[in-house]
């Protein structure tokens, strides 16, 4: 029988030869691959953040990206004879943690009890199309990546499994971190960014943008802000109403249980719901204010709503007022190609009318940018300070609501916090790359309303029917994943 040192890998991918390495070396390559910063992580290290990365590879980071990004529900990973069943996948993951990677490989791949291709599916990896028909050794590196990723996950705490456990955690915890995403606002008609066909990025694709995230790149904005302003009206918050999930977070605050709400949303509805500023970290900024790129003058975003809704680039009023004395004295500021303002003396005989002068002033004035975090901009300093210097030392419960946790550094929060702190997940779809202690799948508003009902808490909100009945079911094959659905009359 060949040893792990003798299992060789010969893989050619789109003409790129990865070399001949044994399985141990493959694991090292996998480790190196995971250690190499992804595009999102590189942005995070320079303060750059994105709202999302599309599942279909708008930002292709590697040939393996789609495979490693997960395939959604486990039963979509392949034909039954090609993929592990859910029960097999769970058993293999537990076995890996019990044995460690070396012994696990000996027991599976070296013993030839399962192919590397099929074993990949145990770790929610869909075998990529470009490897179809390749020998099994071609899947070793991909398997190594999956194994390394699995071992890096926080291990689920076995003592928390039921809805009663979730209610007990809510009742007994005093310092709760709530990490929220777009899913808590969709019931208000506000689109999220990542959903296929309905998400904002998908809509931008339909408008002809090859990479919708370019619209939110700060360098692109500085060069041509009209691109952002042409679509900004579609993400501009059109309501001050907040959802039952926002009300739930405020209820935690009222019960003196909320440590911090880290939100990825830019709609500022947390403020409308009454979450106090000292309890709120807006990781991606918000539409609450806007700032001039030239003079840094800050205004309430409502002051530029008219321009946003008209698809017109908003200019700084203070810059315009500052430029008017120049015009009156015969000086006119003209913007050069690099965006800097220069003055030129008006020649005698120049007879531009006042409209032309006004246009010059406006064109030379600084561009107003809503204070949302673009690619290439730093996250608010409060994010790192609050999380690293304060919250991680006292948090006793983490609740993740309405986010797929795909974008760093926010996606790294759950792994950064102490592993003994229980974590609960509430969203429509499961998060396959994190092992939460209790997963509650369904409409966020429905889930939090049912949790409050079982806890004996009064969650008041006009969108919660007074006689609402919720059907809660344990997902087949899982011990701590549940679905929540409102019963129809």
Short mmCIF file of C-alpha atoms in Angstrom, two decimals:
data_model
loop_
_atom_site.label_atom_id
_atom_site.label_comp_id
_atom_site.label_asym_id
_atom_site.label_seq_id
_atom_site.Cartn_x
_atom_site.Cartn_y
_atom_site.Cartn_z
CA UNK A 1 0.00 0.00 0.00
CA UNK A 2 1.36 3.39 -0.91
CA UNK A 3 2.16 5.69 1.97
CA UNK A 4 1.09 9.31 2.18
CA UNK A 5 4.60 10.31 1.17
CA UNK A 6 4.25 8.33 -2.05
CA UNK A 7 0.86 9.54 -3.15
CA UNK A 8 1.75 11.77 -6.07
CA UNK A 9 -0.20 14.54 -7.70
CA UNK A 10 0.09 15.55 -11.34
CA UNK A 11 -2.34 18.32 -12.10
CA UNK A 12 -2.52 20.61 -15.11
CA UNK A 13 -5.16 23.33 -14.78
CA UNK A 14 -5.86 25.44 -17.83
CA UNK A 15 -2.22 24.99 -18.85
CA UNK A 16 -0.90 25.81 -15.36
CA UNK A 17 1.04 22.85 -13.96
CA UNK A 18 0.90 22.74 -10.19
CA UNK A 19 3.65 20.14 -10.03
CA UNK A 20 4.27 16.71 -8.63
CA UNK A 21 3.77 16.64 -4.88
CA UNK A 22 2.80 14.11 -2.26
CA UNK A 23 -0.32 14.46 -0.17
CA UNK A 24 1.59 15.94 2.75
CA UNK A 25 3.01 18.58 0.44
CA UNK A 26 -0.47 19.11 -0.92
CA UNK A 27 -1.67 19.90 2.58
CA UNK A 28 1.16 22.40 2.90
CA UNK A 29 0.15 23.93 -0.41
CA UNK A 30 -3.39 24.12 0.88
CA UNK A 31 -2.21 25.85 4.02
CA UNK A 32 -0.20 28.29 1.94
CA UNK A 33 -3.17 28.89 -0.31
CA UNK A 34 -5.33 29.75 2.67
CA UNK A 35 -2.59 31.87 4.18
CA UNK A 36 -2.30 33.92 0.99
CA UNK A 37 -4.68 36.85 1.45
CA UNK A 38 -7.78 36.79 -0.68
CA UNK A 39 -8.84 39.92 -2.52
CA UNK A 40 -11.26 40.75 0.28
CA UNK A 41 -8.58 40.22 2.92
CA UNK A 42 -6.14 42.41 1.00
CA UNK A 43 -8.75 45.14 0.92
CA UNK A 44 -9.35 44.65 4.64
CA UNK A 45 -5.65 44.98 5.43
CA UNK A 46 -5.65 48.36 3.72
CA UNK A 47 -8.99 49.30 5.20
CA UNK A 48 -10.96 48.34 2.13
CA UNK A 49 -14.29 46.63 2.52
CA UNK A 50 -16.95 45.39 0.20
CA UNK A 51 -20.58 44.73 0.76
CA UNK A 52 -20.36 41.41 -1.05
CA UNK A 53 -18.60 39.11 -3.45
CA UNK A 54 -20.83 37.38 -5.99
CA UNK A 55 -21.15 33.61 -5.90
CA UNK A 56 -20.53 33.35 -9.62
CA UNK A 57 -17.12 34.93 -9.53
CA UNK A 58 -17.41 38.62 -10.38
CA UNK A 59 -14.14 38.80 -8.53
CA UNK A 60 -12.40 35.54 -9.43
CA UNK A 61 -9.66 34.90 -6.93
CA UNK A 62 -8.61 31.44 -8.08
CA UNK A 63 -9.60 28.50 -10.24
CA UNK A 64 -11.01 26.87 -7.13
CA UNK A 65 -13.09 29.83 -5.93
CA UNK A 66 -16.51 28.55 -6.97
CA UNK A 67 -15.80 25.08 -5.59
CA UNK A 68 -14.64 26.40 -2.23
CA UNK A 69 -17.41 28.98 -2.02
CA UNK A 70 -19.81 26.18 -1.21
CA UNK A 71 -22.61 24.81 -3.27
CA UNK A 72 -25.50 25.85 -1.10
CA UNK A 73 -27.45 22.95 0.34
CA UNK A 74 -25.48 19.74 0.65
CA UNK A 75 -27.80 17.76 -1.61
CA UNK A 76 -26.82 19.97 -4.58
CA UNK A 77 -23.18 18.89 -4.59
CA UNK A 78 -23.55 16.13 -7.15
CA UNK A 79 -25.21 12.85 -8.09
CA UNK A 80 -25.72 10.40 -5.19
CA UNK A 81 -22.94 8.09 -6.37
CA UNK A 82 -20.57 11.06 -6.75
CA UNK A 83 -21.26 12.89 -3.49
CA UNK A 84 -21.38 12.00 0.19
CA UNK A 85 -24.77 11.93 1.79
CA UNK A 86 -25.42 14.45 4.54
CA UNK A 87 -24.99 11.75 7.17
CA UNK A 88 -21.70 10.63 5.63
CA UNK A 89 -20.44 14.21 5.40
CA UNK A 90 -21.17 14.88 9.06
CA UNK A 91 -19.47 11.62 10.04
CA UNK A 92 -16.37 12.41 7.97
CA UNK A 93 -16.06 15.89 9.50
CA UNK A 94 -16.30 14.50 13.00
CA UNK A 95 -13.78 11.80 12.14
CA UNK A 96 -11.34 14.40 10.81
CA UNK A 97 -11.47 16.36 14.04
CA UNK A 98 -11.07 13.19 16.08
CA UNK A 99 -8.11 11.76 14.15
CA UNK A 100 -6.34 14.83 12.80
CA UNK A 101 -5.52 15.35 9.12
CA UNK A 102 -2.64 12.85 8.75
CA UNK A 103 -4.48 9.84 10.22
CA UNK A 104 -7.69 10.84 8.47
CA UNK A 105 -5.94 10.74 5.07
CA UNK A 106 -4.43 7.33 5.87
CA UNK A 107 -7.86 6.00 6.84
CA UNK A 108 -9.63 7.33 3.76
CA UNK A 109 -7.52 8.13 0.69
CA UNK A 110 -4.59 5.78 1.32
CA UNK A 111 -6.92 2.96 2.34
CA UNK A 112 -8.92 3.66 -0.82
CA UNK A 113 -12.21 3.60 1.08
CA UNK A 114 -13.34 6.73 -0.81
CA UNK A 115 -12.09 8.81 -3.71
CA UNK A 116 -10.66 12.28 -3.17
CA UNK A 117 -13.28 13.65 -5.54
CA UNK A 118 -16.15 12.27 -3.46
CA UNK A 119 -14.50 13.16 -0.16
CA UNK A 120 -14.35 16.79 -1.30
CA UNK A 121 -18.14 16.89 -1.12
CA UNK A 122 -18.02 16.00 2.58
CA UNK A 123 -16.55 19.47 3.10
CA UNK A 124 -19.17 21.28 0.99
CA UNK A 125 -16.89 21.45 -2.04
CA UNK A 126 -18.41 21.00 -5.47
CA UNK A 127 -15.86 19.31 -7.78
CA UNK A 128 -15.11 21.94 -10.44
CA UNK A 129 -16.04 21.31 -14.04
CA UNK A 130 -12.50 21.84 -15.31
CA UNK A 131 -11.36 18.73 -13.37
CA UNK A 132 -14.07 16.50 -14.82
CA UNK A 133 -12.47 13.37 -16.23
CA UNK A 134 -9.12 13.99 -14.51
CA UNK A 135 -7.50 11.24 -12.40
CA UNK A 136 -8.37 11.23 -8.72
CA UNK A 137 -4.99 12.68 -7.75
CA UNK A 138 -6.08 15.88 -9.48
CA UNK A 139 -8.46 16.46 -6.57
CA UNK A 140 -5.82 16.16 -3.82
CA UNK A 141 -5.01 19.85 -3.59
CA UNK A 142 -8.67 20.81 -3.54
CA UNK A 143 -9.27 18.23 -0.83
CA UNK A 144 -6.32 19.61 1.12
CA UNK A 145 -7.85 23.07 0.97
CA UNK A 146 -11.16 21.71 2.22
CA UNK A 147 -9.56 19.80 5.08
CA UNK A 148 -7.50 22.79 6.18
CA UNK A 149 -10.53 25.05 6.06
CA UNK A 150 -12.57 22.57 8.10
CA UNK A 151 -9.89 22.32 10.80
CA UNK A 152 -9.67 26.10 11.00
CA UNK A 153 -13.35 26.41 11.82
CA UNK A 154 -14.48 27.11 15.34
CA UNK A 155 -15.83 23.84 16.74
CA UNK A 156 -19.51 23.75 17.58
CA UNK A 157 -20.30 23.67 21.30
CA UNK A 158 -22.13 20.36 21.85
CA UNK A 159 -24.21 21.52 24.81
CA UNK A 160 -26.31 23.95 22.74
CA UNK A 161 -28.70 22.37 20.24
CA UNK A 162 -32.38 23.15 20.76
CA UNK A 163 -34.68 26.15 20.52
CA UNK A 164 -35.07 25.94 24.29
CA UNK A 165 -31.28 26.28 24.51
CA UNK A 166 -31.47 29.37 22.31
CA UNK A 167 -34.17 30.91 24.52
CA UNK A 168 -32.17 30.10 27.65
CA UNK A 169 -29.09 31.76 26.16
CA UNK A 170 -31.10 34.88 25.38
CA UNK A 171 -32.53 34.94 28.87
CA UNK A 172 -29.24 34.45 30.73
CA UNK A 173 -26.77 36.42 28.61
CA UNK A 174 -25.80 39.96 29.59
CA UNK A 175 -23.31 41.01 26.87
CA UNK A 176 -24.68 40.02 23.47
CA UNK A 177 -22.98 40.89 20.20
CA UNK A 178 -25.49 41.08 17.34
CA UNK A 179 -23.92 40.99 13.87
CA UNK A 180 -26.40 41.95 11.17
CA UNK A 181 -26.61 42.07 7.38
CA UNK A 182 -29.07 43.02 4.66
CA UNK A 183 -31.47 40.22 5.58
CA UNK A 184 -32.88 42.24 8.47
CA UNK A 185 -34.12 44.97 6.11
CA UNK A 186 -35.44 43.02 3.12
CA UNK A 187 -38.94 42.74 4.66
CA UNK A 188 -39.14 46.53 4.21
CA UNK A 189 -38.54 46.21 0.47
CA UNK A 190 -34.85 47.18 0.67
CA UNK A 191 -32.87 44.87 -1.65
CA UNK A 192 -29.74 43.15 -0.45
CA UNK A 193 -26.58 43.16 -2.54
CA UNK A 194 -25.82 39.51 -3.19
CA UNK A 195 -29.06 37.67 -3.93
CA UNK A 196 -29.11 36.30 -7.44
CA UNK A 197 -31.62 37.90 -9.81
CA UNK A 198 -33.01 40.25 -7.12
CA UNK A 199 -29.91 41.61 -5.38
CA UNK A 200 -28.51 45.04 -6.22
CA UNK A 201 -25.36 43.63 -7.82
CA UNK A 202 -27.46 41.42 -10.05
CA UNK A 203 -29.48 44.43 -11.14
CA UNK A 204 -26.28 46.27 -12.02
CA UNK A 205 -25.18 43.35 -14.18
CA UNK A 206 -28.41 43.67 -16.09
CA UNK A 207 -27.59 47.33 -16.66
CA UNK A 208 -24.38 46.31 -18.40
CA UNK A 209 -21.74 46.56 -15.67
CA UNK A 210 -19.22 43.75 -16.14
CA UNK A 211 -18.10 44.12 -12.52
CA UNK A 212 -20.82 45.80 -10.46
CA UNK A 213 -18.43 46.33 -7.55
CA UNK A 214 -16.56 48.86 -9.68
CA UNK A 215 -19.40 51.27 -8.97
CA UNK A 216 -18.29 51.28 -5.33
CA UNK A 217 -14.55 51.60 -5.92
CA UNK A 218 -13.25 54.84 -4.39
CA UNK A 219 -10.72 55.45 -7.19
CA UNK A 220 -13.44 55.05 -9.80
CA UNK A 221 -15.62 57.40 -7.80
CA UNK A 222 -12.92 60.06 -7.68
CA UNK A 223 -12.33 59.72 -11.41
CA UNK A 224 -15.98 59.64 -12.46
CA UNK A 225 -18.57 60.03 -9.69
CA UNK A 226 -21.41 60.04 -12.22
CA UNK A 227 -21.23 56.25 -12.44
CA UNK A 228 -22.14 55.91 -8.77
CA UNK A 229 -24.73 58.68 -8.86
CA UNK A 230 -26.46 57.06 -11.83
CA UNK A 231 -27.44 54.09 -9.65
CA UNK A 232 -27.30 55.47 -6.09
CA UNK A 233 -31.02 56.19 -6.01
CA UNK A 234 -31.66 52.44 -6.09
CA UNK A 235 -29.90 51.87 -2.76
CA UNK A 236 -30.92 55.14 -1.12
CA UNK A 237 -33.05 54.37 1.94
CA UNK A 238 -36.57 55.42 1.08
CA UNK A 239 -38.07 54.81 4.49
CA UNK A 240 -37.43 55.46 8.15
CA UNK A 241 -39.49 52.42 9.07
CA UNK A 242 -37.64 49.58 10.71
CA UNK A 243 -38.31 45.87 10.79
CA UNK A 244 -39.29 43.59 13.69
CA UNK A 245 -35.68 42.39 13.72
CA UNK A 246 -34.50 45.96 14.35
CA UNK A 247 -37.07 46.12 17.13
CA UNK A 248 -35.67 42.88 18.57
CA UNK A 249 -32.18 44.39 18.76
CA UNK A 250 -33.62 47.46 20.48
CA UNK A 251 -35.42 45.14 22.92
CA UNK A 252 -32.07 43.56 23.81
CA UNK A 253 -30.80 47.08 24.45
CA UNK A 254 -33.79 47.89 26.65
CA UNK A 255 -33.17 44.73 28.67
CA UNK A 256 -29.54 45.84 29.12
CA UNK A 257 -28.31 42.78 27.22
CA UNK A 258 -26.93 44.37 24.05
CA UNK A 259 -23.17 44.76 24.06
CA UNK A 260 -22.78 45.93 20.45
CA UNK A 261 -24.70 45.75 17.19
CA UNK A 262 -22.15 45.42 14.38
CA UNK A 263 -24.15 46.14 11.24
CA UNK A 264 -23.02 45.79 7.64
CA UNK A 265 -26.05 47.74 6.45
CA UNK A 266 -25.87 51.29 5.13
CA UNK A 267 -29.57 52.14 5.48
CA UNK A 268 -29.16 53.65 8.99
CA UNK A 269 -32.38 51.97 10.14
CA UNK A 270 -30.73 50.95 13.40
CA UNK A 271 -30.68 54.63 14.33
CA UNK A 272 -34.34 54.99 13.41
CA UNK A 273 -35.11 51.94 15.55
CA UNK A 274 -33.50 53.59 18.56
CA UNK A 275 -30.20 51.75 18.85
CA UNK A 276 -27.96 54.14 20.80
CA UNK A 277 -24.80 55.34 19.02
CA UNK A 278 -22.58 53.88 21.74
CA UNK A 279 -24.10 50.46 21.08
CA UNK A 280 -23.82 50.63 17.29
CA UNK A 281 -20.91 50.08 14.91
CA UNK A 282 -21.81 50.76 11.27
CA UNK A 283 -19.09 48.66 9.68
CA UNK A 284 -19.72 49.98 6.17
CA UNK A 285 -20.78 53.50 7.08
CA UNK A 286 -24.24 54.74 6.22
CA UNK A 287 -26.36 57.21 4.27
CA UNK A 288 -26.84 59.29 7.41
CA UNK A 289 -24.23 61.83 6.32
CA UNK A 290 -22.19 62.86 3.28
CA UNK A 291 -18.77 64.51 3.04
CA UNK A 292 -16.98 66.64 0.47
CA UNK A 293 -13.95 64.93 -1.05
CA UNK A 294 -12.15 68.30 -1.34
CA UNK A 295 -12.79 70.23 1.87
CA UNK A 296 -14.23 67.39 4.02
CA UNK A 297 -17.36 69.43 4.81
CA UNK A 298 -19.99 67.08 6.28
CA UNK A 299 -23.75 67.44 5.93
CA UNK A 300 -26.79 65.32 6.62
CA UNK A 301 -27.33 63.15 3.59
CA UNK A 302 -30.87 64.48 3.23
CA UNK A 303 -29.29 67.69 1.87
CA UNK A 304 -28.13 65.86 -1.26
CA UNK A 305 -31.11 63.51 -1.64
CA UNK A 306 -32.52 65.65 -4.45
CA UNK A 307 -29.35 65.18 -6.51
CA UNK A 308 -29.14 61.46 -5.70
CA UNK A 309 -32.74 60.86 -6.73
CA UNK A 310 -32.14 62.80 -9.96
CA UNK A 311 -28.99 60.80 -10.73
CA UNK A 312 -26.98 64.02 -10.61
CA UNK A 313 -23.51 64.37 -9.08
CA UNK A 314 -23.91 66.29 -5.81
CA UNK A 315 -21.45 69.15 -5.25
CA UNK A 316 -20.32 70.79 -2.05
CA UNK A 317 -22.28 73.93 -1.13
CA UNK A 318 -19.44 75.30 0.95
CA UNK A 319 -17.00 74.90 -1.95
CA UNK A 320 -19.42 76.72 -4.24
CA UNK A 321 -19.76 79.61 -1.77
CA UNK A 322 -15.97 79.74 -1.42
CA UNK A 323 -15.54 79.92 -5.20
CA UNK A 324 -17.98 82.81 -5.68
CA UNK A 325 -15.58 85.50 -4.35
CA UNK A 326 -12.98 84.27 -6.88
CA UNK A 327 -15.49 84.76 -9.66
CA UNK A 328 -16.43 88.21 -8.42
CA UNK A 329 -12.77 89.26 -8.44
CA UNK A 330 -12.26 88.06 -12.00
CA UNK A 331 -10.71 84.72 -11.08
CA UNK A 332 -12.22 81.50 -12.22
CA UNK A 333 -11.31 78.05 -10.95
CA UNK A 334 -10.94 75.36 -13.50
CA UNK A 335 -10.58 71.68 -12.70
CA UNK A 336 -7.66 69.91 -14.33
CA UNK A 337 -7.69 66.32 -15.51
CA UNK A 338 -6.29 65.09 -12.20
CA UNK A 339 -9.12 66.67 -10.25
CA UNK A 340 -7.17 69.60 -8.78
CA UNK A 341 -8.53 73.10 -8.94
CA UNK A 342 -6.53 75.88 -10.62
CA UNK A 343 -7.30 79.55 -11.02
CA UNK A 344 -7.09 81.48 -14.26
CA UNK A 345 -7.45 85.21 -14.91
CA UNK A 346 -10.48 86.09 -16.95
CA UNK A 347 -9.44 88.03 -20.06
CA UNK A 348 -11.08 91.31 -20.88
CA UNK A 349 -13.67 90.62 -23.44
CA UNK A 350 -14.73 87.36 -21.86
CA UNK A 351 -18.49 87.59 -21.73
CA UNK A 352 -19.68 84.35 -20.25
CA UNK A 353 -23.11 84.80 -18.80
CA UNK A 354 -23.95 84.10 -15.16
CA UNK A 355 -25.20 80.62 -16.01
CA UNK A 356 -21.78 79.75 -17.42
CA UNK A 357 -20.14 81.15 -14.29
CA UNK A 358 -22.46 79.11 -12.07
CA UNK A 359 -21.61 75.97 -14.02
CA UNK A 360 -17.90 76.69 -13.57
CA UNK A 361 -18.35 77.10 -9.83
CA UNK A 362 -20.32 73.89 -9.51
CA UNK A 363 -17.91 71.89 -11.69
CA UNK A 364 -14.95 73.09 -9.63
CA UNK A 365 -16.64 72.41 -6.28
CA UNK A 366 -15.80 69.24 -4.42
CA UNK A 367 -17.93 66.14 -4.97
CA UNK A 368 -20.15 65.10 -2.08
CA UNK A 369 -19.80 61.41 -1.23
CA UNK A 370 -22.27 59.62 1.05
CA UNK A 371 -20.37 58.33 4.07
CA UNK A 372 -20.65 54.68 3.07
CA UNK A 373 -17.46 52.64 2.89
CA UNK A 374 -16.23 52.15 -0.67
CA UNK A 375 -13.66 49.63 -1.83
CA UNK A 376 -10.32 51.20 -1.01
CA UNK A 377 -11.49 53.11 2.06
CA UNK A 378 -10.78 52.38 5.69
CA UNK A 379 -13.44 50.87 7.88
CA UNK A 380 -14.50 53.06 10.80
CA UNK A 381 -11.78 52.94 13.46
CA UNK A 382 -14.44 52.07 15.99
CA UNK A 383 -14.90 48.65 14.41
CA UNK A 384 -11.45 47.39 15.33
CA UNK A 385 -11.20 49.27 18.62
CA UNK A 386 -14.56 48.07 19.87
CA UNK A 387 -14.11 44.46 18.80
CA UNK A 388 -10.44 43.92 19.68
CA UNK A 389 -9.98 46.13 22.72
CA UNK A 390 -13.32 45.73 24.45
CA UNK A 391 -16.03 43.36 23.27
CA UNK A 392 -14.04 40.17 22.88
CA UNK A 393 -13.16 40.19 26.59
CA UNK A 394 -16.73 40.34 27.90
CA UNK A 395 -19.06 38.96 25.20
CA UNK A 396 -21.16 36.01 26.38
CA UNK A 397 -23.36 35.37 23.31
CA UNK A 398 -23.08 36.05 19.57
CA UNK A 399 -26.16 36.29 17.35
CA UNK A 400 -25.60 36.56 13.59
CA UNK A 401 -28.70 37.71 11.70
CA UNK A 402 -29.39 38.15 8.00
CA UNK A 403 -25.89 37.82 6.55
CA UNK A 404 -24.00 35.11 4.66
CA UNK A 405 -20.69 36.21 6.24
CA UNK A 406 -18.82 36.25 2.94
CA UNK A 407 -16.88 39.51 3.23
CA UNK A 408 -13.80 40.17 5.37
CA UNK A 409 -13.15 41.54 7.89
CA UNK A 410 -16.72 41.35 9.22
CA UNK A 411 -16.88 37.69 8.19
CA UNK A 412 -13.92 37.01 10.50
CA UNK A 413 -15.64 38.31 13.63
CA UNK A 414 -17.19 34.97 14.62
CA UNK A 415 -13.84 33.22 14.31
CA UNK A 416 -11.99 35.97 16.17
CA UNK A 417 -14.15 35.86 19.28
CA UNK A 418 -13.40 33.30 22.02
CA UNK A 419 -14.46 29.83 20.88
CA UNK A 420 -16.25 29.05 24.16
CA UNK A 421 -18.78 31.85 23.60
CA UNK A 422 -22.01 30.35 22.16
CA UNK A 423 -23.05 31.49 18.68
CA UNK A 424 -26.49 31.48 17.08
CA UNK A 425 -27.37 32.05 13.43
CA UNK A 426 -30.62 33.46 12.02
CA UNK A 427 -31.13 33.80 8.26
CA UNK A 428 -33.03 32.39 5.32
CA UNK A 429 -30.16 30.21 4.12
CA UNK A 430 -27.51 28.29 6.07
CA UNK A 431 -23.95 29.54 6.38
CA UNK A 432 -21.90 26.50 5.36
CA UNK A 433 -18.44 27.78 6.25
CA UNK A 434 -19.19 28.41 9.94
CA UNK A 435 -20.27 25.83 12.53
CA UNK A 436 -22.82 27.74 14.58
CA UNK A 437 -24.16 26.16 17.75
CA UNK A 438 -27.80 26.72 16.81
CA UNK A 439 -29.06 27.62 13.32
CA UNK A 440 -32.55 29.04 12.83
CA UNK A 441 -33.51 29.34 9.18
CA UNK A 442 -36.36 31.43 7.88
CA UNK A 443 -37.53 35.01 7.66
CA UNK A 444 -35.53 36.90 10.31
CA UNK A 445 -38.61 38.74 11.56
CA UNK A 446 -40.48 35.47 12.09
CA UNK A 447 -37.58 33.82 13.92
CA UNK A 448 -36.97 36.65 16.39
CA UNK A 449 -40.71 37.02 17.05
CA UNK A 450 -40.97 33.34 17.95
CA UNK A 451 -37.88 33.46 20.17
CA UNK A 452 -39.36 36.41 22.03
CA UNK A 453 -42.70 34.65 22.42
CA UNK A 454 -41.00 31.59 23.92
CA UNK A 455 -38.89 33.78 26.19
CA UNK A 456 -41.97 35.60 27.42
CA UNK A 457 -40.74 38.90 26.01
CA UNK A 458 -43.15 41.37 24.43
CA UNK A 459 -41.85 42.35 20.99
CA UNK A 460 -44.07 45.14 19.74
CA UNK A 461 -44.15 45.89 16.04
CA UNK A 462 -46.91 46.63 13.52
CA UNK A 463 -45.58 43.97 11.13
CA UNK A 464 -46.04 41.15 13.67
CA UNK A 465 -49.60 39.76 13.47
CA UNK A 466 -51.07 39.46 16.98
CA UNK A 467 -52.22 35.89 16.40
CA UNK A 468 -49.17 34.72 14.44
CA UNK A 469 -48.38 31.00 14.73
CA UNK A 470 -44.95 29.68 13.82
CA UNK A 471 -44.16 26.15 12.68
CA UNK A 472 -40.67 25.13 13.87
CA UNK A 473 -39.08 21.96 12.50
CA UNK A 474 -35.72 20.28 13.00
CA UNK A 475 -33.94 19.83 9.67
CA UNK A 476 -33.44 16.20 8.75
CA UNK A 477 -29.93 14.98 9.45
CA UNK A 478 -29.09 17.85 11.80
CA UNK A 479 -29.19 18.15 15.56
CA UNK A 480 -29.28 21.94 15.83
CA UNK A 481 -30.60 23.35 12.54
CA UNK A 482 -34.26 24.41 12.45
CA UNK A 483 -36.67 25.99 9.98
CA UNK A 484 -39.24 28.61 11.00
CA UNK A 485 -42.34 29.24 8.90
CA UNK A 486 -45.49 31.20 9.61
CA UNK A 487 -48.56 28.97 9.59
CA UNK A 488 -51.20 29.88 7.07
CA UNK A 489 -54.82 30.06 8.12
#
